[in-house]
Short mmCIF file of C-alpha atoms and ligand atoms in Angstrom, two decimals:
data_model
loop_
_atom_site.label_atom_id
_atom_site.label_comp_id
_atom_site.label_asym_id
_atom_site.label_seq_id
_atom_site.Cartn_x
_atom_site.Cartn_y
_atom_site.Cartn_z
CA MET I 205 -35.55 21.91 17.96
CA SER I 206 -36.78 25.52 17.74
CA LYS I 207 -35.71 28.04 14.67
CA PRO I 208 -32.38 29.33 16.17
CA THR I 209 -32.09 33.18 16.57
CA ASN I 210 -30.39 36.22 15.20
CA ASP I 211 -29.38 39.05 16.59
CA CYS I 212 -32.57 41.68 15.89
CA GLY I 213 -34.46 38.73 15.01
CA CYS I 214 -35.40 41.00 11.96
CA ASP I 215 -34.74 42.29 9.17
CA ARG I 216 -34.55 46.39 8.36
CA ASP I 217 -33.47 46.45 5.12
CA SER I 218 -34.34 44.89 1.91
CA GLY I 219 -33.52 47.55 -0.43
CA ASP I 220 -30.44 47.77 -2.55
CA LEU I 221 -29.05 44.75 -1.92
CA ILE I 222 -27.29 42.63 -4.48
CA SER I 223 -27.50 38.60 -3.93
CA VAL I 224 -25.25 36.60 -3.22
CA ASP I 225 -24.82 35.19 -6.77
CA ARG I 226 -24.26 38.10 -8.57
CA ALA I 227 -21.31 39.49 -5.44
CA MET I 228 -19.44 36.34 -6.96
CA GLU I 229 -19.90 37.09 -10.59
CA LEU I 230 -18.57 40.31 -10.25
CA LEU I 231 -15.52 39.29 -7.86
CA LEU I 232 -14.52 36.53 -9.26
CA GLY I 233 -14.62 38.03 -12.80
CA ALA I 234 -12.00 40.11 -11.26
CA ALA I 235 -9.52 37.67 -10.12
CA ARG I 236 -6.49 37.21 -11.93
CA PRO I 237 -4.51 34.01 -11.94
CA LEU I 238 -0.65 35.12 -10.69
CA ARG I 239 0.51 32.70 -13.48
CA VAL I 240 4.40 33.17 -11.80
CA THR I 241 5.89 29.25 -11.16
CA GLU I 242 8.69 27.75 -8.94
CA ALA I 243 10.16 24.37 -8.19
CA VAL I 244 9.31 23.02 -5.22
CA ASP I 245 10.65 19.33 -3.65
CA THR I 246 7.43 16.88 -3.38
CA ILE I 247 8.31 16.27 0.14
CA SER I 248 7.29 19.95 0.34
CA SER I 249 4.37 20.37 -1.75
CA LEU I 250 1.34 20.34 0.21
CA ASN I 251 -0.87 22.14 -0.07
CA ARG I 252 0.64 23.85 -3.74
CA VAL I 253 -1.06 24.26 -6.81
CA LEU I 254 0.19 22.61 -9.59
CA ALA I 255 1.62 24.60 -12.86
CA ALA I 256 2.70 21.80 -15.05
CA SER I 257 0.98 18.35 -15.57
CA CYS I 258 2.44 14.97 -14.12
CA ILE I 259 3.12 12.80 -17.03
CA SER I 260 4.46 8.68 -16.31
CA ALA I 261 7.63 7.43 -17.85
CA VAL I 262 6.95 4.42 -15.44
CA ASN I 263 4.81 2.00 -15.29
CA VAL I 264 3.19 1.68 -11.18
CA PRO I 265 3.88 -1.30 -10.44
CA PRO I 266 6.39 -1.68 -12.61
CA MET I 267 6.04 -5.21 -12.87
CA ASP I 268 3.65 -8.29 -12.14
CA ASN I 269 3.75 -8.57 -8.64
CA SER I 270 2.10 -10.59 -5.64
CA ALA I 271 -0.51 -9.01 -3.96
CA MET I 272 -0.10 -11.45 -0.82
CA ASP I 273 2.44 -14.42 1.12
CA GLY I 274 1.91 -17.99 -1.22
CA TYR I 275 3.25 -19.31 -3.75
CA ALA I 276 3.13 -18.46 -7.38
CA LEU I 277 2.04 -21.42 -9.93
CA ARG I 278 0.80 -22.39 -13.18
CA VAL I 279 -2.81 -22.91 -12.43
CA SER I 280 -2.59 -25.98 -14.71
CA ASP I 281 -0.02 -27.46 -12.88
CA VAL I 282 -2.49 -27.79 -9.95
CA GLY I 283 -5.50 -29.49 -10.89
CA ASP I 284 -3.01 -32.73 -11.53
CA ALA I 285 -0.89 -32.08 -8.11
CA ASP I 286 -2.73 -33.65 -6.07
CA ALA I 287 0.48 -34.88 -4.45
CA GLY I 288 1.57 -31.47 -3.80
CA LEU I 289 4.37 -29.34 -5.97
CA PRO I 290 7.86 -28.27 -5.18
CA VAL I 291 9.16 -25.75 -4.43
CA SER I 292 11.76 -24.43 -6.62
CA GLN I 293 12.67 -20.87 -5.62
CA ARG I 294 11.95 -18.46 -2.96
CA ILE I 295 11.03 -14.93 -4.39
CA CYS I 296 10.63 -12.19 -1.72
CA ALA I 297 10.55 -7.98 -2.24
CA GLY I 298 12.85 -6.23 -3.88
CA ASP I 299 14.77 -9.70 -5.43
CA THR I 300 14.61 -10.77 -9.11
CA ALA I 301 13.02 -14.03 -10.10
CA ASP I 302 14.08 -16.71 -12.44
CA PRO I 303 11.28 -18.24 -14.95
CA LEU I 304 9.49 -20.78 -12.81
CA GLN I 305 10.09 -24.63 -13.49
CA PRO I 306 6.91 -26.02 -14.89
CA GLY I 307 5.50 -28.73 -12.65
CA THR I 308 6.81 -26.49 -10.26
CA VAL I 309 5.94 -23.54 -7.31
CA ALA I 310 7.48 -20.70 -6.16
CA ARG I 311 7.21 -19.45 -3.01
CA ILE I 312 6.52 -15.82 -3.00
CA PHE I 313 6.04 -13.26 -0.65
CA THR I 314 3.86 -9.80 -1.22
CA GLY I 315 5.43 -7.19 -3.73
CA ALA I 316 7.68 -9.92 -4.76
CA PRO I 317 7.98 -10.03 -8.85
CA VAL I 318 5.65 -12.79 -10.26
CA PRO I 319 8.20 -15.11 -12.22
CA ALA I 320 7.75 -15.21 -16.07
CA GLY I 321 5.63 -18.34 -16.48
CA ALA I 322 3.26 -18.44 -13.25
CA ASP I 323 -0.14 -17.52 -13.51
CA ALA I 324 -1.72 -17.18 -10.16
CA VAL I 325 -0.81 -16.98 -7.12
CA ILE I 326 -1.94 -18.90 -4.56
CA MET I 327 -2.19 -17.46 -0.31
CA GLN I 328 -0.63 -18.97 1.72
CA GLU I 329 -3.71 -19.79 3.87
CA GLN I 330 -4.81 -22.03 1.09
CA ALA I 331 -1.80 -24.08 1.09
CA GLU I 332 -0.55 -26.95 3.11
CA VAL I 333 3.32 -27.43 3.24
CA THR I 334 4.42 -30.98 3.94
CA ASP I 335 8.31 -31.97 3.64
CA ASP I 336 9.45 -31.30 -0.16
CA LYS I 337 5.79 -30.42 -1.42
CA VAL I 338 3.16 -27.68 -1.39
CA CYS I 339 -0.71 -29.23 -1.75
CA PHE I 340 -3.52 -26.87 -2.07
CA THR I 341 -7.20 -26.56 0.00
CA ASN I 342 -8.43 -24.11 -3.09
CA PRO I 343 -8.46 -24.44 -6.97
CA ALA I 344 -6.99 -20.92 -8.76
CA THR I 345 -8.04 -18.90 -11.46
CA ILE I 346 -6.00 -17.13 -14.22
CA GLY I 347 -4.40 -13.86 -12.47
CA GLN I 348 -5.32 -14.14 -9.32
CA ASN I 349 -3.14 -11.71 -6.60
CA ILE I 350 -1.33 -11.19 -9.07
CA ARG I 351 -0.39 -7.00 -9.55
CA ARG I 352 -0.23 -6.24 -12.70
CA SER I 353 2.48 -4.21 -14.12
CA GLY I 354 1.16 -0.82 -14.88
CA GLU I 355 -1.98 -1.81 -13.27
CA ASP I 356 -1.77 1.71 -10.99
CA VAL I 357 -0.52 4.09 -13.51
CA ALA I 358 0.94 3.45 -17.52
CA VAL I 359 3.88 4.91 -19.07
CA GLY I 360 2.25 8.30 -20.63
CA ASP I 361 -0.30 8.51 -18.08
CA GLU I 362 -1.50 12.07 -17.15
CA ILE I 363 -1.83 11.52 -13.09
CA LEU I 364 -2.17 14.94 -12.06
CA THR I 365 -3.09 18.00 -14.09
CA VAL I 366 -2.74 21.95 -14.12
CA GLY I 367 -4.38 23.53 -11.25
CA THR I 368 -4.65 20.67 -8.57
CA ARG I 369 -4.23 21.28 -4.80
CA LEU I 370 -1.54 18.53 -4.04
CA ARG I 371 -3.03 17.00 -0.92
CA GLY I 372 -1.00 13.81 0.42
CA GLN I 373 -2.13 11.48 -1.12
CA GLU I 374 -1.46 13.85 -4.50
CA MET I 375 2.08 13.96 -3.44
CA GLY I 376 2.02 10.10 -2.96
CA LEU I 377 0.97 9.44 -6.37
CA ALA I 378 3.74 12.50 -7.48
CA ALA I 379 6.45 9.78 -5.64
CA SER I 380 5.18 6.81 -7.53
CA ILE I 381 6.11 7.86 -10.66
CA GLY I 382 9.82 8.65 -9.44
CA LEU I 383 9.41 12.55 -8.93
CA LEU I 384 11.57 14.23 -6.92
CA GLY I 385 10.29 18.16 -7.54
CA LEU I 386 7.23 19.99 -8.96
CA GLU I 387 6.72 22.87 -10.38
CA VAL I 388 4.17 25.48 -9.07
CA TYR I 389 2.51 28.84 -8.89
CA ARG I 390 4.63 30.24 -6.47
CA LYS I 391 2.74 31.17 -2.90
CA LEU I 392 0.41 33.70 -3.37
CA LYS I 393 0.82 36.56 -0.78
CA VAL I 394 -1.84 38.19 0.87
CA GLY I 395 -1.54 40.70 2.94
CA ILE I 396 -3.59 41.25 6.11
CA PHE I 397 -4.50 44.06 9.09
CA PHE I 398 -7.45 45.07 11.19
CA THR I 399 -9.03 47.93 11.72
CA GLY I 400 -10.97 48.75 15.65
CA ASP I 401 -9.66 50.82 17.73
CA GLU I 402 -11.42 48.23 20.26
CA LEU I 403 -8.78 45.75 19.29
CA SER I 404 -6.03 44.66 21.63
CA GLU I 405 -4.23 41.60 21.36
CA PRO I 406 -4.46 38.29 23.00
CA GLY I 407 -1.50 38.36 26.21
CA GLN I 408 -2.39 41.97 26.74
CA GLU I 409 -4.99 42.92 29.37
CA LEU I 410 -8.39 44.12 28.29
CA ALA I 411 -8.92 47.62 29.06
CA PRO I 412 -12.53 48.84 29.51
CA GLY I 413 -14.52 49.26 26.58
CA LYS I 414 -11.85 46.44 24.64
CA ILE I 415 -12.10 43.39 22.89
CA TYR I 416 -9.59 40.85 21.55
CA ASP I 417 -8.77 41.00 18.08
CA SER I 418 -10.16 37.53 17.25
CA ASN I 419 -10.29 37.89 13.21
CA ARG I 420 -6.44 37.90 12.89
CA PHE I 421 -6.31 34.41 14.18
CA THR I 422 -9.23 33.56 12.47
CA LEU I 423 -7.81 34.89 8.84
CA HIS I 424 -4.70 32.94 9.94
CA GLY I 425 -5.80 29.92 10.27
CA LEU I 426 -7.64 29.86 7.02
CA LEU I 427 -5.11 31.78 5.17
CA SER I 428 -2.76 29.44 6.25
CA ALA I 429 -4.73 26.48 5.45
CA LEU I 430 -5.39 27.86 1.40
CA GLY I 431 -1.72 27.86 1.39
CA CYS I 432 -1.12 31.50 1.31
CA GLU I 433 2.13 33.73 2.40
CA ILE I 434 0.60 36.11 5.61
CA ILE I 435 1.84 39.62 5.65
CA ASP I 436 0.48 40.87 8.87
CA LEU I 437 0.30 44.39 9.86
CA GLY I 438 -1.61 43.81 12.58
CA ILE I 439 -4.43 46.61 14.56
CA VAL I 440 -4.27 49.76 12.20
CA GLU I 441 -5.89 52.48 13.95
CA ASP I 442 -9.56 54.22 13.17
CA THR I 443 -8.29 57.18 11.65
CA LEU I 444 -7.54 57.87 7.57
CA ASP I 445 -4.21 58.32 7.85
CA ALA I 446 -2.97 54.63 9.43
CA THR I 447 -5.52 53.27 7.27
CA ARG I 448 -4.24 54.66 4.24
CA THR I 449 -1.05 53.74 5.44
CA GLY I 450 -1.87 50.70 6.34
CA LEU I 451 -3.43 49.86 2.55
CA GLN I 452 -0.84 50.88 1.01
CA ALA I 453 2.14 48.95 3.06
CA ALA I 454 -0.12 45.79 2.52
CA SER I 455 -0.70 46.69 -1.23
CA ASP I 456 2.93 47.23 -1.65
CA GLN I 457 4.06 43.50 -0.43
CA ALA I 458 1.20 41.85 -1.33
CA ASP I 459 -0.25 39.48 -4.23
CA LEU I 460 -4.06 40.41 -2.19
CA VAL I 461 -5.23 42.57 0.37
CA VAL I 462 -7.76 41.67 2.71
CA THR I 463 -9.10 43.71 5.81
CA SER I 464 -11.65 43.56 8.50
CA GLY I 465 -14.13 45.86 9.92
CA GLY I 466 -14.46 49.46 8.80
CA VAL I 467 -16.08 48.65 5.64
CA SER I 468 -20.14 50.10 7.08
CA VAL I 469 -21.03 53.20 6.71
CA GLY I 470 -19.97 54.57 10.17
CA GLU I 471 -17.94 58.01 10.68
CA GLU I 472 -15.44 55.61 11.88
CA ASP I 473 -15.03 53.49 8.94
CA TYR I 474 -12.24 54.60 6.94
CA VAL I 475 -11.40 51.61 4.83
CA ARG I 476 -13.87 52.75 2.71
CA ILE I 477 -12.91 56.34 2.23
CA ALA I 478 -9.06 55.19 2.39
CA LEU I 479 -9.58 53.61 -0.56
CA GLU I 480 -11.12 55.52 -2.62
CA GLU I 481 -8.35 57.91 -2.41
CA LEU I 482 -5.94 55.32 -3.23
CA GLY I 483 -7.51 52.75 -5.80
CA GLU I 484 -10.85 52.00 -6.83
CA LEU I 485 -13.39 50.28 -4.35
CA THR I 486 -17.05 48.85 -5.12
CA MET I 487 -18.98 48.44 -1.71
CA TRP I 488 -21.38 45.67 -1.80
CA ARG I 489 -24.48 45.36 0.29
CA ILE I 490 -24.76 41.26 -0.40
CA ALA I 491 -28.06 40.14 0.57
CA MET I 492 -26.28 37.41 3.01
CA LYS I 493 -26.90 37.38 6.53
CA PRO I 494 -24.08 37.58 8.16
CA GLY I 495 -21.97 39.86 6.31
CA LYS I 496 -23.39 42.18 4.45
CA PRO I 497 -20.84 44.76 3.87
CA LEU I 498 -18.13 43.47 1.65
CA ALA I 499 -15.70 45.80 -0.58
CA PHE I 500 -13.84 45.47 -2.66
CA GLY I 501 -11.40 47.37 -4.93
CA HIS I 502 -7.88 47.78 -5.95
CA VAL I 503 -4.88 49.54 -4.65
CA GLY I 504 -3.21 50.30 -7.94
CA GLU I 505 -2.75 46.63 -9.44
CA THR I 506 -3.63 44.82 -6.30
CA PRO I 507 -7.00 43.64 -5.76
CA PHE I 508 -8.36 44.79 -1.83
CA ILE I 509 -10.93 42.30 -0.27
CA GLY I 510 -12.70 44.00 2.87
CA LEU I 511 -14.23 42.33 5.08
CA PRO I 512 -16.93 43.20 7.57
CA GLY I 513 -16.07 43.19 11.00
CA ASN I 514 -18.20 40.81 13.02
CA PRO I 515 -16.48 37.98 13.23
CA VAL I 516 -18.54 35.06 12.05
CA SER I 517 -18.85 37.69 9.02
CA VAL I 518 -15.48 37.38 8.63
CA PHE I 519 -15.69 33.52 8.78
CA ALA I 520 -18.83 33.66 6.57
CA THR I 521 -17.32 35.99 3.90
CA PHE I 522 -13.81 35.01 4.09
CA ASN I 523 -15.14 31.06 3.13
CA LEU I 524 -17.47 32.24 0.14
CA PHE I 525 -16.00 35.41 -1.11
CA ALA I 526 -12.25 35.39 -0.77
CA THR I 527 -11.91 31.88 -0.77
CA PRO I 528 -12.63 31.03 -4.39
CA PHE I 529 -11.07 34.30 -4.96
CA ILE I 530 -7.54 33.21 -3.46
CA LYS I 531 -8.24 29.72 -4.76
CA LYS I 532 -8.59 31.53 -8.31
CA MET I 533 -5.38 33.86 -8.45
CA GLN I 534 -3.49 30.63 -6.91
CA GLY I 535 -4.42 28.99 -10.52
CA MET I 536 -6.87 26.42 -8.55
CA ALA I 537 -8.68 24.54 -11.41
CA ASN I 538 -11.43 24.44 -9.14
CA TYR I 539 -12.25 27.20 -7.58
CA LEU I 540 -16.17 26.78 -6.48
CA THR I 541 -17.96 24.79 -3.87
CA ALA I 542 -21.35 23.36 -4.57
CA PRO I 543 -23.56 22.36 -2.02
CA ILE I 544 -24.88 18.94 -1.24
CA PRO I 545 -28.32 17.68 0.09
CA VAL I 546 -28.88 16.81 4.13
CA ILE I 547 -32.00 16.45 6.19
CA ALA I 548 -32.88 19.66 7.98
CA GLY I 549 -33.61 18.70 11.69
CA PHE I 550 -35.36 22.00 12.56
CA ASP I 551 -37.71 23.74 11.13
CA TRP I 552 -37.55 27.31 9.46
CA PRO I 553 -40.81 28.87 9.14
CA ARG I 554 -40.13 32.05 8.46
CA GLU I 555 -38.98 33.75 4.87
CA GLY I 556 -36.06 35.72 4.89
CA ASN I 557 -34.83 38.63 2.32
CA ARG I 558 -31.26 37.58 3.00
CA GLN I 559 -29.75 34.64 1.73
CA GLU I 560 -28.67 33.04 5.15
CA TYR I 561 -25.90 30.99 6.42
CA LEU I 562 -26.64 29.17 9.11
CA ARG I 563 -24.07 27.43 11.32
CA VAL I 564 -24.88 23.95 11.66
CA LYS I 565 -23.70 20.09 12.72
CA LEU I 566 -24.06 16.55 10.94
CA GLU I 567 -25.41 13.79 13.06
CA ILE I 568 -26.64 10.56 11.47
CA THR I 569 -29.69 9.21 11.64
CA THR I 570 -30.72 5.62 12.54
CA ASP I 571 -31.50 5.04 9.26
CA GLY I 572 -27.84 6.23 8.04
CA GLN I 573 -28.54 9.55 6.95
CA ARG I 574 -26.96 12.93 7.00
CA ARG I 575 -29.22 15.70 9.18
CA ALA I 576 -28.41 19.43 10.08
CA GLN I 577 -28.90 20.36 13.79
CA ALA I 578 -28.61 24.64 13.87
CA TYR I 579 -26.25 25.86 16.46
CA PRO I 580 -29.22 27.77 18.47
CA HIS I 581 -27.56 31.42 18.70
CA GLN I 582 -27.08 32.40 15.08
CA GLY I 583 -25.81 35.98 15.73
CA SER I 584 -22.89 36.97 13.73
CA GLY I 585 -20.47 37.97 16.55
CA VAL I 586 -21.07 34.13 18.22
CA LEU I 587 -18.09 33.11 17.13
CA THR I 588 -18.68 29.21 19.33
CA SER I 589 -20.92 28.56 16.23
CA THR I 590 -18.86 28.27 14.09
CA SER I 591 -15.72 26.17 16.16
CA TRP I 592 -19.38 23.63 16.74
CA ALA I 593 -20.27 23.76 13.71
CA ASP I 594 -19.39 21.67 10.68
CA GLY I 595 -20.64 23.10 7.84
CA PHE I 596 -23.13 25.74 6.54
CA ILE I 597 -27.05 25.25 5.58
CA VAL I 598 -27.83 27.59 2.96
CA VAL I 599 -31.13 29.42 3.13
CA SER I 600 -32.21 31.16 0.10
CA ILE I 601 -34.56 34.13 -0.24
CA GLY I 602 -38.09 33.04 0.51
CA GLU I 603 -37.09 29.69 1.97
CA THR I 604 -38.73 28.02 4.21
CA PHE I 605 -38.34 24.41 5.48
CA LYS I 606 -39.39 21.74 7.84
CA GLN I 607 -37.83 18.96 10.15
CA GLY I 608 -36.88 16.24 7.64
CA ASP I 609 -36.71 18.02 4.17
CA LEU I 610 -33.97 18.42 2.66
CA VAL I 611 -31.57 21.25 2.53
CA ASN I 612 -28.19 22.74 0.77
CA TYR I 613 -25.19 22.04 3.03
CA LEU I 614 -21.93 23.35 2.35
CA PRO I 615 -18.95 21.68 4.57
CA PHE I 616 -16.31 24.02 5.89
CA SER I 617 -13.76 21.88 4.68
CA GLU I 618 -14.74 22.37 1.13
CA PHE I 619 -13.38 25.60 1.53
CA ARG I 620 -9.54 24.57 1.31
P1 LIG X 249 -17.03 47.79 12.67
O1 LIG X 249 -17.10 46.86 11.01
O2 LIG X 249 -15.80 47.57 12.06
O3 LIG X 249 -18.24 48.68 12.71
O4 LIG X 249 -16.91 45.96 13.12
C1 LIG X 249 -18.03 45.04 13.65
C2 LIG X 249 -17.95 44.89 14.84
O5 LIG X 249 -17.03 43.50 14.58
C3 LIG X 249 -17.84 45.58 15.94
O6 LIG X 249 -18.63 44.74 17.27
C4 LIG X 249 -16.36 45.41 16.37
O7 LIG X 249 -16.32 45.15 17.76
C5 LIG X 249 -16.26 43.69 15.70
N1 LIG X 249 -14.71 43.54 15.28
C6 LIG X 249 -14.37 44.40 14.64
N2 LIG X 249 -12.44 43.77 14.39
C7 LIG X 249 -12.73 42.56 15.00
C8 LIG X 249 -11.74 41.69 14.98
N3 LIG X 249 -10.79 42.18 14.52
N4 LIG X 249 -11.96 40.86 16.27
C9 LIG X 249 -12.61 40.48 16.91
N5 LIG X 249 -13.91 41.75 16.47
C10 LIG X 249 -13.98 42.55 15.75
MG1 LIG X 250 -14.92 48.77 13.28
#
């Protein structure tokens, strides 16, 4: 594949830009965890962040139990049992078991308690049942097919630590030690609005000169996936008054305000001016592509992140900057995402003077390696690239590479 193109094929500006790493350091240095906690039902805890560690009061499994449908027995009884062993009891999952009578076996099913005295389970596929005896086609070893009490979780184990985001598997793990409820940080409230007189809402007919407001929907999806509560003020017109009112209203209700558009230096970019009036503003021109301008500041105590307007820039800067900021505010212990090496499926011959985030899709080569192919049009307005792709290739300033070289890949799935 030839080198993907951008809007202008040029890099006009290299002065007074700060690096992505420096911007990240400044931004994350200002993120304060919420620390307010609440109880939730384990069943409703998806995506919440744990505020108290979970220590087990029980063993999982609680008793030695069978991993197979088969026969529980003493290994020492099998050797001299050419004639077979009689079945002395039948134990189903959920039953209690009597001690195993010497010289007999117990019919047992998966999950049923292993009777005292038994030291192995032979699966039923390796047993031959005659009228009143069972013979075995394979020898048994001690412990075989027995799931030991506490082999998953032992009493006193810390199974989940503070700052863990709860996925389905953590919900199940908490339930496996009997926890009906969990202590989590309360949901982060994120106030959002969208600047631009060119914006129309989907559902309306598009008047001349207008475009649909896609950033609103992108941010809803990304914020919901992060478990945030969204306070959506919609489209705010491009006037200083409206922008000021929007910023004030959002910051009054939310823990964090995120906006899109209006952070450049054009005459119609009021976010910067409004924020300077209401609070404090740091404007960063970041040496990255897409997404150069990023505003950060506070309205009162409420932090503010002003994303650029271009839809791909919104997607990139939200994932790269707002996501770790939000994760840190939510109390997550691991809020940074580290790239992984994959093979480049295309050449990158020209050194850039901004760090680039190329939208790529991974393919598996015939020898089983992961190789990244770039979307052919990498313009900051081409939202199709973000849906087609499953991650970014991060190209550092001055980096070039050839097909087959190792490059740094950030999967979109990691921004969760
Ligand atoms: P701005 O930063 O306000 O100058 O916007 C930069 C570009 O992004 C312009 O082409 C805008 O039309 C576009 N844009 C701004 N906001 C949105 C939005 N909410 N949805 C889609 N495109 C937008
Ligand atoms: Mg605008």
